[in-house]
mmCIF file with all atom_site columns, C-alpha atoms in Angstrom:
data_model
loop_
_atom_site.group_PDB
_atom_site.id
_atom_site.type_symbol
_atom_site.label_atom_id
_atom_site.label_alt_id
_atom_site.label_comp_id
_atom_site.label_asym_id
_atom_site.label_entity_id
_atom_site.label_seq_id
_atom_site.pdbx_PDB_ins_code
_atom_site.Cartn_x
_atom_site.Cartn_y
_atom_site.Cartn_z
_atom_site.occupancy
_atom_site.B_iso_or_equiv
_atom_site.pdbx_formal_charge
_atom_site.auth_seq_id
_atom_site.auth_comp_id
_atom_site.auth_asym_id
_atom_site.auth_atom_id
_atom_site.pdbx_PDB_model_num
ATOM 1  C CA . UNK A 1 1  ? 159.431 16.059 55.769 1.00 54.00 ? 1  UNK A CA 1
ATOM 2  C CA . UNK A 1 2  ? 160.843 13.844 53.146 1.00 78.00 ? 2  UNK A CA 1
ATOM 3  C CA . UNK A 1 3  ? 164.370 16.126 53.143 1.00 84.00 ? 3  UNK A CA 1
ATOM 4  C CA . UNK A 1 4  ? 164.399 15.285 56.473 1.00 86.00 ? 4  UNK A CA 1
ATOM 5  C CA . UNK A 1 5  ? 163.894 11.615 56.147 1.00 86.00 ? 5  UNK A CA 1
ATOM 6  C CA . UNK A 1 6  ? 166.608 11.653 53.768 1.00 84.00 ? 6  UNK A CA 1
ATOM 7  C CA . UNK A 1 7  ? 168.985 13.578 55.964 1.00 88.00 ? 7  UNK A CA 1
ATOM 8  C CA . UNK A 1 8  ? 168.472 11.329 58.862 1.00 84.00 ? 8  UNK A CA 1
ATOM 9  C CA . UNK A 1 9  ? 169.149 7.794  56.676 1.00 85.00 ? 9  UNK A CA 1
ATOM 10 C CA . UNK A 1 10 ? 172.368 9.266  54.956 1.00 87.00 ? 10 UNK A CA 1
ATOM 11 C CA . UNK A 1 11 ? 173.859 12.269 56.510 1.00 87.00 ? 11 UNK A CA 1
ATOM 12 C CA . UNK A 1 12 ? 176.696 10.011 59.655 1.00 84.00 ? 12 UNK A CA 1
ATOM 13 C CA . UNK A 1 13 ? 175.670 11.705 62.445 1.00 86.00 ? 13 UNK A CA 1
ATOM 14 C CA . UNK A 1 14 ? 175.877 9.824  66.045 1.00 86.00 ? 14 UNK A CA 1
ATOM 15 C CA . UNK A 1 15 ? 172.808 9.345  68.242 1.00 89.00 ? 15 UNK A CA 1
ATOM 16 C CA . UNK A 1 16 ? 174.212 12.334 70.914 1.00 92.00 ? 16 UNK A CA 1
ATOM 17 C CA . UNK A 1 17 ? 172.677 14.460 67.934 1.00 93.00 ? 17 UNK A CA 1
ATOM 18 C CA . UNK A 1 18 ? 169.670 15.757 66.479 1.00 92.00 ? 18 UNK A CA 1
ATOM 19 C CA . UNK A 1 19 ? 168.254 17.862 63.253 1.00 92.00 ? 19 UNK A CA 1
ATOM 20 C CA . UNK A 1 20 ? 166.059 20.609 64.461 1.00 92.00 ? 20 UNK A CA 1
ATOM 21 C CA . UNK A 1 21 ? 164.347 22.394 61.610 1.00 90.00 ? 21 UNK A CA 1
ATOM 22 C CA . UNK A 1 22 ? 166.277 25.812 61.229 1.00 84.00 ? 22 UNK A CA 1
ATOM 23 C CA . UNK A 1 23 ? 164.990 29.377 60.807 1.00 71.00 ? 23 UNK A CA 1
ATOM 24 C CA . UNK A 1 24 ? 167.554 29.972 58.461 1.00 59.00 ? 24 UNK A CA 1
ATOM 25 C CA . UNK A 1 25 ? 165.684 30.836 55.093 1.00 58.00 ? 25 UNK A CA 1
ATOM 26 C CA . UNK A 1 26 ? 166.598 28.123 52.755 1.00 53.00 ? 26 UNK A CA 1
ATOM 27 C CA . UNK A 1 27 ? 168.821 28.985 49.188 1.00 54.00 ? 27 UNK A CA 1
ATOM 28 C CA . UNK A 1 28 ? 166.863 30.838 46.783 1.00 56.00 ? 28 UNK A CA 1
ATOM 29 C CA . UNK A 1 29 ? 169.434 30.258 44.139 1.00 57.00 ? 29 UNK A CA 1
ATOM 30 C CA . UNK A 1 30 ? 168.162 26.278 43.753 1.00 53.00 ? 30 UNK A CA 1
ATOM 31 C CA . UNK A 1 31 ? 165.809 27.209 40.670 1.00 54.00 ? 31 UNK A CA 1
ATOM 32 C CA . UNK A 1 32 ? 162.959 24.383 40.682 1.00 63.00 ? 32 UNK A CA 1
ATOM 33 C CA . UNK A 1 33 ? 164.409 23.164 44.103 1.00 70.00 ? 33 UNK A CA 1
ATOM 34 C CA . UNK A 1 34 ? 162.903 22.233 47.253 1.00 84.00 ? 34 UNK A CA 1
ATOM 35 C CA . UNK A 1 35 ? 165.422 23.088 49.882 1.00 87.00 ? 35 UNK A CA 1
ATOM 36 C CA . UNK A 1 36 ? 165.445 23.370 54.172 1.00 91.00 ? 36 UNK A CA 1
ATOM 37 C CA . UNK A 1 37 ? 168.091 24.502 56.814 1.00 93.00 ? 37 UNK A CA 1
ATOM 38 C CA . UNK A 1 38 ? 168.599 21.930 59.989 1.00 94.00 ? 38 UNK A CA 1
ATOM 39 C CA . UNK A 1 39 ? 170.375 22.625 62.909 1.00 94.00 ? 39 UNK A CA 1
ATOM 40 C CA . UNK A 1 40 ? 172.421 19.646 64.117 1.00 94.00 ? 40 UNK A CA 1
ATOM 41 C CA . UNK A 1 41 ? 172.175 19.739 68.055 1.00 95.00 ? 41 UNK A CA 1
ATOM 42 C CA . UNK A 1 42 ? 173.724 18.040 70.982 1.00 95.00 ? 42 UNK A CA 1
ATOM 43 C CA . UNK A 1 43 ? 172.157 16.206 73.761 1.00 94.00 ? 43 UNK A CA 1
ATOM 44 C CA . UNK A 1 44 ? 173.223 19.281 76.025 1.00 94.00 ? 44 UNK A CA 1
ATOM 45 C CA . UNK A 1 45 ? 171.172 21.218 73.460 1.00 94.00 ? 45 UNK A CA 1
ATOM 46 C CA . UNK A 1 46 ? 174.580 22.960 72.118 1.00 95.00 ? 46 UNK A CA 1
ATOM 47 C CA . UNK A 1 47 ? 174.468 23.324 68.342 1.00 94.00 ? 47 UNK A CA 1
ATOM 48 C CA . UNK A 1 48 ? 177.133 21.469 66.660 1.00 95.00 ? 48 UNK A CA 1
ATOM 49 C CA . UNK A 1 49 ? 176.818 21.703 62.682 1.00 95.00 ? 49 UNK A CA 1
ATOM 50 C CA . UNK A 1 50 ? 174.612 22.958 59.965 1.00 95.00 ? 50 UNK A CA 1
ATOM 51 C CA . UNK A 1 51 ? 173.048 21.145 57.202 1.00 94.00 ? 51 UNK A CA 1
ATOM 52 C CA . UNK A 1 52 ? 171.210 22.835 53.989 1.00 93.00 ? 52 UNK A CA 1
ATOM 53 C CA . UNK A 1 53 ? 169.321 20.217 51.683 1.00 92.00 ? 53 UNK A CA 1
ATOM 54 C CA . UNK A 1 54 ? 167.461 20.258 48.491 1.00 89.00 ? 54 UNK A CA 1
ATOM 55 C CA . UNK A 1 55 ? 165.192 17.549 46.326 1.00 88.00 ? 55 UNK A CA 1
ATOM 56 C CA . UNK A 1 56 ? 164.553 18.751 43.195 1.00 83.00 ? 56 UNK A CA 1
ATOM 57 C CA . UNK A 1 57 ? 162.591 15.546 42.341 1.00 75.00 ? 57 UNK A CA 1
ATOM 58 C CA . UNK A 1 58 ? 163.170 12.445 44.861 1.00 69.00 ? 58 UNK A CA 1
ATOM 59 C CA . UNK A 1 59 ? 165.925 10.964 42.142 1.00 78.00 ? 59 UNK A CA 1
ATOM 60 C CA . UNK A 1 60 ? 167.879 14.002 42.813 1.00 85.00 ? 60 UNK A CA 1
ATOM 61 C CA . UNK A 1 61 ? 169.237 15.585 45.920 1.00 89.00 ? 61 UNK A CA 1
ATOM 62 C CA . UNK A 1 62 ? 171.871 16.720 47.921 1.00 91.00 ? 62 UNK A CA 1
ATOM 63 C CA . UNK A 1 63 ? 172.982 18.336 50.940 1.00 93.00 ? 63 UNK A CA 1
ATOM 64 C CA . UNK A 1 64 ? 175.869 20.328 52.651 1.00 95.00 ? 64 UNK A CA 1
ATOM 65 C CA . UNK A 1 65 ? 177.224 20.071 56.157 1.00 94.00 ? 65 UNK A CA 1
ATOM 66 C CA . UNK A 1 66 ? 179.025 23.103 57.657 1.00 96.00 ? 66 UNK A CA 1
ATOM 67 C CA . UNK A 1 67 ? 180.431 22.719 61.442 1.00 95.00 ? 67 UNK A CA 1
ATOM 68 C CA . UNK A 1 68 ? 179.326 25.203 63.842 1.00 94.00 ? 68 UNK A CA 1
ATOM 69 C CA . UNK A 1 69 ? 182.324 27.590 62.720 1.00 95.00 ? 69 UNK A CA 1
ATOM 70 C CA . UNK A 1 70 ? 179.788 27.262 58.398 1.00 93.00 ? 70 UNK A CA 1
ATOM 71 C CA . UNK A 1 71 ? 183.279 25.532 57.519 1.00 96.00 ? 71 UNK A CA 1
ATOM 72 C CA . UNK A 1 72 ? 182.088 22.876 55.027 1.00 96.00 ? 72 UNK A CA 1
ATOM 73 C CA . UNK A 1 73 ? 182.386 19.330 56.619 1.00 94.00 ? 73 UNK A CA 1
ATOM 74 C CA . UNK A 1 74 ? 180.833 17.485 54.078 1.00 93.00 ? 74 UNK A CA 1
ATOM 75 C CA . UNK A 1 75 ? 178.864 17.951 50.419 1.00 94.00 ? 75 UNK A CA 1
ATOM 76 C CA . UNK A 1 76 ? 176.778 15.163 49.066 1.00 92.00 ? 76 UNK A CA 1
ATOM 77 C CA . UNK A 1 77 ? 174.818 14.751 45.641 1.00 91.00 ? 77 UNK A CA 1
ATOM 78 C CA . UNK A 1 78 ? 172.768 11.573 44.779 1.00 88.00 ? 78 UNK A CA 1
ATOM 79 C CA . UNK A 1 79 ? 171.264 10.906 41.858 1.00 87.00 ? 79 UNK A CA 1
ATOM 80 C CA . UNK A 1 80 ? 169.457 7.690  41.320 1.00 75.00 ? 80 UNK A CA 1
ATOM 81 C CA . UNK A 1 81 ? 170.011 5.866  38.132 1.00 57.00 ? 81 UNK A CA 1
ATOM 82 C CA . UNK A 1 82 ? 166.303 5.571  36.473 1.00 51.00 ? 82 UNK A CA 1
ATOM 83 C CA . UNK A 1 83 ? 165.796 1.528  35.265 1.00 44.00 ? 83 UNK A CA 1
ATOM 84 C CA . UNK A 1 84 ? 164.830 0.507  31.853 1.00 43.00 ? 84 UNK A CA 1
#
């Protein structure tokens, strides 16, 4: 739920949207990594996008956004600076 969270408070989508959990099996590839698939959907219920997200700790994560064509829209990584 937290990948979620994090989607919805960074990822710009407009309010005629909303993530819907995917069945897409999420990357194997992230070693250590927890990642999920979201479907970005319309009002009308028409999927729009893609997103795949991963946390591997909650000072480090990321996503991708593909458009409904898996053309990459948009690739974020944030990394939160640890204070001393």
């Amino acid at each position: 739920m937290m990948i979620q969270e994090f989607l919805q408070s960074t990822l710009p989508l407009d309010s005629s949207v909303r993530l819907k959990r995917s069945d897409i099996e999420p990357d194997q590839e992230i070693v250590n990594a927890h990642s999920e698939a979201f479907e970005i959907v319309s009002d009308a219920g028409e999927t729009v996008g893609y997103v795949k997200a991963w946390e591997d700790n909650p000072s480090f994560r990321g996503y991708v956004h593909f458009d409904s064509d898996g053309n990459v829209v948009d690739w974020k990584v944030f990394k939160d600076r640890l204070q001393s």
